Structures are given as structure tokens and as C-alpha cells.
PDB file of C-alpha atoms and ligand atoms in Angstrom:
ATOM      1  CA  UNK A   1     -16.555  22.309 -21.676  1.00  0.00           C
ATOM      2  CA  UNK A   2     -17.435  19.185 -19.740  1.00  0.00           C
ATOM      3  CA  UNK A   3     -17.743  19.326 -15.960  1.00  0.00           C
ATOM      4  CA  UNK A   4     -16.411  16.609 -13.680  1.00  0.00           C
ATOM      5  CA  UNK A   5     -16.718  15.806  -9.977  1.00  0.00           C
ATOM      6  CA  UNK A   6     -13.753  14.278  -8.157  1.00  0.00           C
ATOM      7  CA  UNK A   7     -14.586  12.789  -4.741  1.00  0.00           C
ATOM      8  CA  UNK A   8     -11.942  13.362  -2.073  1.00  0.00           C
ATOM      9  CA  UNK A   9     -11.686  10.125  -0.113  1.00  0.00           C
ATOM     10  CA  UNK A  10     -10.094  12.051   2.758  1.00  0.00           C
ATOM     11  CA  UNK A  11     -13.648  12.283   4.112  1.00  0.00           C
ATOM     12  CA  UNK A  12     -14.520   8.634   3.401  1.00  0.00           C
ATOM     13  CA  UNK A  13     -15.044   5.925   6.024  1.00  0.00           C
ATOM     14  CA  UNK A  14     -11.529   4.440   5.871  1.00  0.00           C
ATOM     15  CA  UNK A  15     -12.470   1.220   7.646  1.00  0.00           C
ATOM     16  CA  UNK A  16     -14.943   0.564   4.860  1.00  0.00           C
ATOM     17  CA  UNK A  17     -13.099   2.053   1.912  1.00  0.00           C
ATOM     18  CA  UNK A  18     -14.140  -0.618  -0.581  1.00  0.00           C
ATOM     19  CA  UNK A  19     -17.801  -0.073   0.273  1.00  0.00           C
ATOM     20  CA  UNK A  20     -17.286   3.687  -0.099  1.00  0.00           C
ATOM     21  CA  UNK A  21     -15.671   3.184  -3.531  1.00  0.00           C
ATOM     22  CA  UNK A  22     -18.660   1.100  -4.709  1.00  0.00           C
ATOM     23  CA  UNK A  23     -21.030   3.808  -3.487  1.00  0.00           C
ATOM     24  CA  UNK A  24     -19.025   6.445  -5.399  1.00  0.00           C
ATOM     25  CA  UNK A  25     -18.991   4.317  -8.575  1.00  0.00           C
ATOM     26  CA  UNK A  26     -22.782   4.194  -8.495  1.00  0.00           C
ATOM     27  CA  UNK A  27     -23.200   7.894  -7.761  1.00  0.00           C
ATOM     28  CA  UNK A  28     -22.030   9.375 -11.071  1.00  0.00           C
ATOM     29  CA  UNK A  29     -18.769  10.687  -9.600  1.00  0.00           C
ATOM     30  CA  UNK A  30     -16.142  10.945 -12.361  1.00  0.00           C
ATOM     31  CA  UNK A  31     -12.915  10.544 -10.379  1.00  0.00           C
ATOM     32  CA  UNK A  32     -11.486   9.617  -7.001  1.00  0.00           C
ATOM     33  CA  UNK A  33      -9.330  12.373  -5.488  1.00  0.00           C
ATOM     34  CA  UNK A  34      -6.454  10.908  -3.457  1.00  0.00           C
ATOM     35  CA  UNK A  35      -4.782  13.421  -1.108  1.00  0.00           C
ATOM     36  CA  UNK A  36      -1.193  12.574  -0.227  1.00  0.00           C
ATOM     37  CA  UNK A  37       0.283  14.649   2.643  1.00  0.00           C
ATOM     38  CA  UNK A  38       3.779  14.221   4.061  1.00  0.00           C
ATOM     39  CA  UNK A  39       3.565  16.227   7.287  1.00  0.00           C
ATOM     40  CA  UNK A  40       6.221  18.639   5.990  1.00  0.00           C
ATOM     41  CA  UNK A  41       4.712  20.414   2.981  1.00  0.00           C
ATOM     42  CA  UNK A  42       1.455  20.555   4.975  1.00  0.00           C
ATOM     43  CA  UNK A  43       0.723  19.998   8.666  1.00  0.00           C
ATOM     44  CA  UNK A  44      -0.995  16.681   8.210  1.00  0.00           C
ATOM     45  CA  UNK A  45      -0.107  13.130   7.210  1.00  0.00           C
ATOM     46  CA  UNK A  46      -2.474  10.934   5.211  1.00  0.00           C
ATOM     47  CA  UNK A  47      -1.897   7.835   3.093  1.00  0.00           C
ATOM     48  CA  UNK A  48       0.464   6.917   0.285  1.00  0.00           C
ATOM     49  CA  UNK A  49       1.577   4.259  -2.183  1.00  0.00           C
ATOM     50  CA  UNK A  50       0.319   1.018  -0.553  1.00  0.00           C
ATOM     51  CA  UNK A  51      -3.199   2.417  -0.132  1.00  0.00           C
ATOM     52  CA  UNK A  52      -3.223   3.739  -3.707  1.00  0.00           C
ATOM     53  CA  UNK A  53      -2.202   0.291  -4.979  1.00  0.00           C
ATOM     54  CA  UNK A  54      -5.144  -1.281  -3.143  1.00  0.00           C
ATOM     55  CA  UNK A  55      -7.570   1.354  -4.436  1.00  0.00           C
ATOM     56  CA  UNK A  56      -6.248   0.760  -7.977  1.00  0.00           C
ATOM     57  CA  UNK A  57      -6.992  -2.959  -7.622  1.00  0.00           C
ATOM     58  CA  UNK A  58     -10.499  -2.191  -6.368  1.00  0.00           C
ATOM     59  CA  UNK A  59     -11.720   0.166  -9.112  1.00  0.00           C
ATOM     60  CA  UNK A  60     -11.402   1.213 -12.730  1.00  0.00           C
ATOM     61  CA  UNK A  61     -12.316   4.825 -11.893  1.00  0.00           C
ATOM     62  CA  UNK A  62      -9.944   7.659 -12.760  1.00  0.00           C
ATOM     63  CA  UNK A  63      -7.532   8.135  -9.860  1.00  0.00           C
ATOM     64  CA  UNK A  64      -6.697  11.799  -9.365  1.00  0.00           C
ATOM     65  CA  UNK A  65      -3.657  12.010  -7.073  1.00  0.00           C
ATOM     66  CA  UNK A  66      -2.974  15.316  -5.305  1.00  0.00           C
ATOM     67  CA  UNK A  67       0.581  15.371  -3.948  1.00  0.00           C
ATOM     68  CA  UNK A  68       1.009  17.747  -1.006  1.00  0.00           C
ATOM     69  CA  UNK A  69       4.606  16.681  -0.463  1.00  0.00           C
ATOM     70  CA  UNK A  70       7.958  18.486  -0.373  1.00  0.00           C
ATOM     71  CA  UNK A  71       9.685  16.740  -3.290  1.00  0.00           C
ATOM     72  CA  UNK A  72       7.034  15.394  -5.691  1.00  0.00           C
ATOM     73  CA  UNK A  73       9.530  14.788  -8.518  1.00  0.00           C
ATOM     74  CA  UNK A  74      11.192  12.080  -6.444  1.00  0.00           C
ATOM     75  CA  UNK A  75       7.921  10.110  -6.193  1.00  0.00           C
ATOM     76  CA  UNK A  76       6.260  10.654  -9.591  1.00  0.00           C
ATOM     77  CA  UNK A  77       7.213   7.236 -10.955  1.00  0.00           C
ATOM     78  CA  UNK A  78       6.110   5.438  -7.777  1.00  0.00           C
ATOM     79  CA  UNK A  79       2.675   7.050  -7.895  1.00  0.00           C
ATOM     80  CA  UNK A  80       2.327   6.375 -11.631  1.00  0.00           C
ATOM     81  CA  UNK A  81       3.335   2.743 -11.122  1.00  0.00           C
ATOM     82  CA  UNK A  82       0.870   2.470  -8.237  1.00  0.00           C
ATOM     83  CA  UNK A  83      -2.063   3.383 -10.458  1.00  0.00           C
ATOM     84  CA  UNK A  84      -2.450   7.184 -10.676  1.00  0.00           C
ATOM     85  CA  UNK A  85      -4.189   8.478 -13.811  1.00  0.00           C
ATOM     86  CA  UNK A  86      -3.604  12.148 -12.997  1.00  0.00           C
ATOM     87  CA  UNK A  87      -0.721  13.439 -10.848  1.00  0.00           C
ATOM     88  CA  UNK A  88      -0.922  16.939  -9.365  1.00  0.00           C
ATOM     89  CA  UNK A  89       2.127  18.552  -7.760  1.00  0.00           C
ATOM     90  CA  UNK A  90       2.405  21.942  -6.027  1.00  0.00           C
ATOM     91  CA  UNK A  91       4.340  24.776  -7.668  1.00  0.00           C
ATOM     92  CA  UNK A  92       5.342  25.804  -4.118  1.00  0.00           C
ATOM     93  CA  UNK A  93       7.138  22.468  -3.568  1.00  0.00           C
ATOM     94  CA  UNK A  94      10.893  22.079  -3.866  1.00  0.00           C
ATOM     95  CA  UNK A  95      10.774  20.211  -7.194  1.00  0.00           C
ATOM     96  CA  UNK A  96      11.471  21.996 -10.477  1.00  0.00           C
ATOM     97  CA  UNK A  97       8.072  22.501 -12.139  1.00  0.00           C
ATOM     98  CA  UNK A  98       9.148  21.851 -15.740  1.00  0.00           C
ATOM     99  CA  UNK A  99      11.066  18.741 -14.817  1.00  0.00           C
ATOM    100  CA  UNK A 100       8.159  17.441 -12.760  1.00  0.00           C
ATOM    101  CA  UNK A 101       5.639  17.936 -15.586  1.00  0.00           C
ATOM    102  CA  UNK A 102       7.956  16.100 -17.971  1.00  0.00           C
ATOM    103  CA  UNK A 103       8.501  13.260 -15.530  1.00  0.00           C
ATOM    104  CA  UNK A 104       4.741  12.830 -15.051  1.00  0.00           C
ATOM    105  CA  UNK A 105       4.102  12.812 -18.803  1.00  0.00           C
ATOM    106  CA  UNK A 106       6.967  10.402 -19.412  1.00  0.00           C
ATOM    107  CA  UNK A 107       5.019   7.920 -17.251  1.00  0.00           C
ATOM    108  CA  UNK A 108       1.986   8.269 -19.536  1.00  0.00           C
ATOM    109  CA  UNK A 109      -0.018  10.025 -16.818  1.00  0.00           C
ATOM    110  CA  UNK A 110      -1.896  13.353 -17.016  1.00  0.00           C
ATOM    111  CA  UNK A 111       0.010  16.239 -15.440  1.00  0.00           C
ATOM    112  CA  UNK A 112      -1.448  18.956 -13.246  1.00  0.00           C
ATOM    113  CA  UNK A 113       0.056  21.805 -11.226  1.00  0.00           C
ATOM    114  CA  UNK A 114      -1.523  23.178  -8.058  1.00  0.00           C
ATOM    115  CA  UNK A 115      -1.371  26.661  -6.573  1.00  0.00           C
ATOM    116  CA  UNK A 116      -2.214  27.558  -2.962  1.00  0.00           C
ATOM    117  CA  UNK A 117      -4.685  30.384  -2.237  1.00  0.00           C
ATOM    118  CA  UNK A 118      -1.846  32.903  -1.795  1.00  0.00           C
ATOM    119  CA  UNK A 119       0.015  31.925  -4.980  1.00  0.00           C
ATOM    120  CA  UNK A 120      -0.511  33.975  -8.138  1.00  0.00           C
ATOM    121  CA  UNK A 121      -1.882  32.492 -11.369  1.00  0.00           C
ATOM    122  CA  UNK A 122       1.439  33.608 -12.911  1.00  0.00           C
ATOM    123  CA  UNK A 123       3.158  30.709 -11.128  1.00  0.00           C
ATOM    124  CA  UNK A 124       1.868  28.305 -13.799  1.00  0.00           C
ATOM    125  CA  UNK A 125       2.387  30.648 -16.785  1.00  0.00           C
ATOM    126  CA  UNK A 126       5.538  29.002 -18.157  1.00  0.00           C
ATOM    127  CA  UNK A 127       4.220  25.447 -17.921  1.00  0.00           C
ATOM    128  CA  UNK A 128       0.586  26.091 -18.898  1.00  0.00           C
ATOM    129  CA  UNK A 129       0.912  24.773 -22.497  1.00  0.00           C
ATOM    130  CA  UNK A 130       2.220  21.445 -21.144  1.00  0.00           C
ATOM    131  CA  UNK A 131      -0.404  20.950 -18.436  1.00  0.00           C
ATOM    132  CA  UNK A 132      -3.562  18.845 -18.650  1.00  0.00           C
ATOM    133  CA  UNK A 133      -4.990  20.577 -15.581  1.00  0.00           C
ATOM    134  CA  UNK A 134      -4.360  23.416 -13.137  1.00  0.00           C
ATOM    135  CA  UNK A 135      -5.547  22.977  -9.559  1.00  0.00           C
ATOM    136  CA  UNK A 136      -6.578  26.199  -7.876  1.00  0.00           C
ATOM    137  CA  UNK A 137      -6.711  25.473  -4.138  1.00  0.00           C
ATOM    138  CA  UNK A 138      -9.770  27.134  -2.655  1.00  0.00           C
ATOM    139  CA  UNK A 139      -8.625  26.440   0.931  1.00  0.00           C
ATOM    140  CA  UNK A 140      -5.147  26.165   2.461  1.00  0.00           C
ATOM    141  CA  UNK A 141      -4.050  22.586   1.722  1.00  0.00           C
ATOM    142  CA  UNK A 142      -3.895  20.179   4.660  1.00  0.00           C
ATOM    143  CA  UNK A 143      -7.393  19.411   5.923  1.00  0.00           C
ATOM    144  CA  UNK A 144     -10.870  18.610   4.702  1.00  0.00           C
ATOM    145  CA  UNK A 145     -13.930  20.458   5.952  1.00  0.00           C
ATOM    146  CA  UNK A 146     -12.560  24.018   5.737  1.00  0.00           C
ATOM    147  CA  UNK A 147     -14.434  27.075   4.426  1.00  0.00           C
ATOM    148  CA  UNK A 148     -14.055  28.212   0.836  1.00  0.00           C
ATOM    149  CA  UNK A 149     -11.752  31.237   0.347  1.00  0.00           C
ATOM    150  CA  UNK A 150     -13.649  33.778  -1.816  1.00  0.00           C
ATOM    151  CA  UNK A 151     -10.546  35.597  -3.053  1.00  0.00           C
ATOM    152  CA  UNK A 152      -9.614  32.567  -5.186  1.00  0.00           C
ATOM    153  CA  UNK A 153     -12.537  33.170  -7.578  1.00  0.00           C
ATOM    154  CA  UNK A 154     -10.801  35.973  -9.520  1.00  0.00           C
ATOM    155  CA  UNK A 155      -7.773  33.736  -9.976  1.00  0.00           C
ATOM    156  CA  UNK A 156      -9.940  30.993 -11.508  1.00  0.00           C
ATOM    157  CA  UNK A 157     -11.395  33.520 -13.954  1.00  0.00           C
ATOM    158  CA  UNK A 158      -7.931  34.870 -14.844  1.00  0.00           C
ATOM    159  CA  UNK A 159      -6.665  31.368 -15.570  1.00  0.00           C
ATOM    160  CA  UNK A 160      -9.736  30.453 -17.618  1.00  0.00           C
ATOM    161  CA  UNK A 161      -9.249  33.580 -19.787  1.00  0.00           C
ATOM    162  CA  UNK A 162      -5.562  32.774 -20.236  1.00  0.00           C
ATOM    163  CA  UNK A 163      -6.213  29.127 -21.153  1.00  0.00           C
ATOM    164  CA  UNK A 164      -8.971  30.037 -23.628  1.00  0.00           C
ATOM    165  CA  UNK A 165      -7.033  32.886 -25.228  1.00  0.00           C
ATOM    166  CA  UNK A 166      -4.094  30.531 -25.828  1.00  0.00           C
ATOM    167  CA  UNK A 167      -6.470  27.881 -27.219  1.00  0.00           C
ATOM    168  CA  UNK A 168      -5.214  25.289 -24.735  1.00  0.00           C
ATOM    169  CA  UNK A 169      -6.990  22.098 -23.721  1.00  0.00           C
ATOM    170  CA  UNK A 170      -6.461  22.447 -19.984  1.00  0.00           C
ATOM    171  CA  UNK A 171      -8.952  21.743 -17.213  1.00  0.00           C
ATOM    172  CA  UNK A 172      -9.253  23.912 -14.118  1.00  0.00           C
ATOM    173  CA  UNK A 173      -9.758  21.965 -10.913  1.00  0.00           C
ATOM    174  CA  UNK A 174     -10.834  23.486  -7.600  1.00  0.00           C
ATOM    175  CA  UNK A 175     -10.324  21.829  -4.220  1.00  0.00           C
ATOM    176  CA  UNK A 176     -11.539  22.835  -0.777  1.00  0.00           C
ATOM    177  CA  UNK A 177     -14.867  24.009   0.583  1.00  0.00           C
ATOM    178  CA  UNK A 178     -16.817  23.008  -2.541  1.00  0.00           C
ATOM    179  CA  UNK A 179     -20.504  22.555  -1.703  1.00  0.00           C
ATOM    180  CA  UNK A 180     -23.945  23.389  -3.126  1.00  0.00           C
ATOM    181  CA  UNK A 181     -23.367  27.144  -2.621  1.00  0.00           C
ATOM    182  CA  UNK A 182     -19.780  27.449  -3.825  1.00  0.00           C
ATOM    183  CA  UNK A 183     -19.955  25.011  -6.792  1.00  0.00           C
ATOM    184  CA  UNK A 184     -22.017  27.385  -9.006  1.00  0.00           C
ATOM    185  CA  UNK A 185     -19.612  30.251  -8.168  1.00  0.00           C
ATOM    186  CA  UNK A 186     -16.475  28.358  -9.235  1.00  0.00           C
ATOM    187  CA  UNK A 187     -18.165  26.898 -12.333  1.00  0.00           C
ATOM    188  CA  UNK A 188     -19.199  30.398 -13.417  1.00  0.00           C
ATOM    189  CA  UNK A 189     -15.601  31.588 -12.963  1.00  0.00           C
ATOM    190  CA  UNK A 190     -14.402  28.790 -15.271  1.00  0.00           C
ATOM    191  CA  UNK A 191     -13.560  25.765 -13.130  1.00  0.00           C
ATOM    192  CA  UNK A 192     -14.700  22.436 -14.604  1.00  0.00           C
ATOM    193  CA  UNK A 193     -13.229  19.738 -12.300  1.00  0.00           C
ATOM    194  CA  UNK A 194     -14.735  20.106  -8.845  1.00  0.00           C
ATOM    195  CA  UNK A 195     -13.234  18.225  -5.898  1.00  0.00           C
ATOM    196  CA  UNK A 196     -15.543  17.642  -2.992  1.00  0.00           C
ATOM    197  CA  UNK A 197     -14.993  15.725   0.218  1.00  0.00           C
ATOM    198  CA  UNK A 198     -17.051  16.589   3.278  1.00  0.00           C
ATOM    199  CA  UNK A 199     -20.081  17.831   1.326  1.00  0.00           C
ATOM    200  CA  UNK A 200     -20.378  14.581  -0.672  1.00  0.00           C
ATOM    201  CA  UNK A 201     -19.747  12.215   2.226  1.00  0.00           C
ATOM    202  CA  UNK A 202     -22.239  14.072   4.444  1.00  0.00           C
ATOM    203  CA  UNK A 203     -24.989  13.927   1.792  1.00  0.00           C
ATOM    204  CA  UNK A 204     -28.066  11.768   2.380  1.00  0.00           C
ATOM    205  CA  UNK A 205     -28.403  11.225  -1.364  1.00  0.00           C
ATOM    206  CA  UNK A 206     -24.936  10.957  -2.911  1.00  0.00           C
ATOM    207  CA  UNK A 207     -26.185  10.767  -6.524  1.00  0.00           C
ATOM    208  CA  UNK A 208     -28.191  13.956  -6.074  1.00  0.00           C
ATOM    209  CA  UNK A 209     -25.228  15.686  -4.390  1.00  0.00           C
ATOM    210  CA  UNK A 210     -22.920  14.791  -7.295  1.00  0.00           C
ATOM    211  CA  UNK A 211     -25.486  16.033  -9.810  1.00  0.00           C
ATOM    212  CA  UNK A 212     -25.887  19.319  -7.970  1.00  0.00           C
ATOM    213  CA  UNK A 213     -22.139  19.973  -7.700  1.00  0.00           C
ATOM    214  CA  UNK A 214     -21.514  19.031 -11.345  1.00  0.00           C
ATOM    215  CA  UNK A 215     -24.164  21.510 -12.559  1.00  0.00           C
TER     216      UNK A 215
HETATM  217  C1  LIG B   1      -7.297  19.597   1.390  1.00  0.00           C
HETATM  218  C2  LIG B   1      -7.490  18.524   0.371  1.00  0.00           C
HETATM  219  C3  LIG B   1      -8.879  18.397  -0.144  1.00  0.00           C
HETATM  220  C4  LIG B   1      -9.938  18.087   0.881  1.00  0.00           C
HETATM  221  C5  LIG B   1     -11.211  18.733   0.420  1.00  0.00           C
HETATM  222  O1  LIG B   1      -5.945  19.867   1.522  1.00  0.00           O
HETATM  223  O2  LIG B   1      -6.653  18.755  -0.755  1.00  0.00           O
HETATM  224  O3  LIG B   1      -8.947  17.495  -1.246  1.00  0.00           O
HETATM  225  O4  LIG B   1     -10.167  16.713   1.054  1.00  0.00           O
HETATM  226  O5  LIG B   1     -12.168  18.544   1.402  1.00  0.00           O
HETATM  227  P1  LIG B   1     -13.490  19.418   1.509  1.00  0.00           P
HETATM  228  O6  LIG B   1     -14.288  19.202   0.249  1.00  0.00           O
HETATM  229  O7  LIG B   1     -14.120  18.880   2.731  1.00  0.00           O
HETATM  230  O8  LIG B   1     -13.065  20.862   1.659  1.00  0.00           O
HETATM  231 ZN1  LIG B   2      -6.904  17.630  -2.604  1.00  0.00          ZN
END
């Protein structure tokens, strides 16, 4: 199983986003993680479609869009048209999960479902065969720079066993509090797409940081 690192631009220098993207391209990062928050599903508001369109114009990197919004189904096509390569929605949102997966795939984009730290792995059971990726949140969604929640590790392992026993080709992404100490723990449990924001953007040597997190 191949490991990937997805850089969360929530921690990037927004006034110099293009420069940050160039730095990430040179660092060996595999994807850009784009956190969309609507101030209702989570207590924070970030950026949306116009910024994604600009980022799409600026880079050929895989754009991994994490929707922390109340009704993701309503916006799937807009995010696909704006350049997303992967669209992740939350199972705790108000949209029907099966319909949302189908809508994402109908746009020719990879589909992923996210679960918050308190949500059981069972929440993605029914849709697992249709998913390209499951996102196990390792902090409460809403803010960068939080501490990793240990109790999510067992859930990663449970999902990895389920995916492997069904013979599915489905990545497990983790997001929140991923750093040099927690990356080996989540990789061992079976995660292979590691999102990192504050740890990467704080690093003196970005290339070395990416290499360390990727394992
Ligand atoms: C939190 C976001 C994360 C966040 C991760 O809701 O989904 O992507 O940027 O940031 P760090 O790596 O700093 O925990
Ligand atoms: Zn995220």
C-alpha cells in the first residue's frame, strides 16, 4: 500500500499562497488538502469555490477537498467544476450519503466519506464498496493545530481490517494533529493518506518533514 501526504493549506501563508504552492510542489507532497468550512457544520469559516478555482489554475497537483459543510450534496458539482480531484463529505452532514457518493462519482471525481472522532466506523459500512477513501478525523473538525485524539487509532485499525477483508481498493486518510510522533502510529494502524497542516508549515525543512510523515 502506497503512502501519501496531503498538505492542509489552512496553515499556509494566505497572502503568499502561490509561493506556498510552489514550495509544496518541490517538497514531495502528494496532494493539497483544501478545508471548506461553512460556519454551521463547524464553528469556523474558511474559503470556498473562488479560491479553489485560483488554486486549480496555479497547480497540477491533486486537489483533495474536505467539505465541512451542512449540505455537501448541494455543492458537489460546483466543487468538481472548480477543480477538485477528490471530494470528501461528512457522514454527519444532512446530505444522504449514498446519493452524495453517486453525485461525486458522476462528476468523474474520487469520492470519500469522513467520520468525526465520536462517529463509529459502522457509519461508512453501507457505502464502503463505493468509496475511494475514508477520512477518519483525528481531531474535532474546525481548526488546525489541535492535539491528536488517541481513541481514533482503534477505529483506523477496524476500518483497515474491514477494507482488506472485503478486498476493496480504498484509502484511509487521517486529518488532525498529524506530526512526527503521531504519523507512525496512524500508519501502523492502517492509514495511508496523511493530512498535515501546522506540522508541515512550521518545519524548517519541508522536504524532510514530508519524508518523515510519509514513512
Ligand atoms: C481541521 C482540518 C484539518 C486541519 C489539520 O478541521 O480538517 O485539515 O487543517 O491541521 P493540523 O495538521 O494542524 O492538525
Ligand atoms: Zn481537513
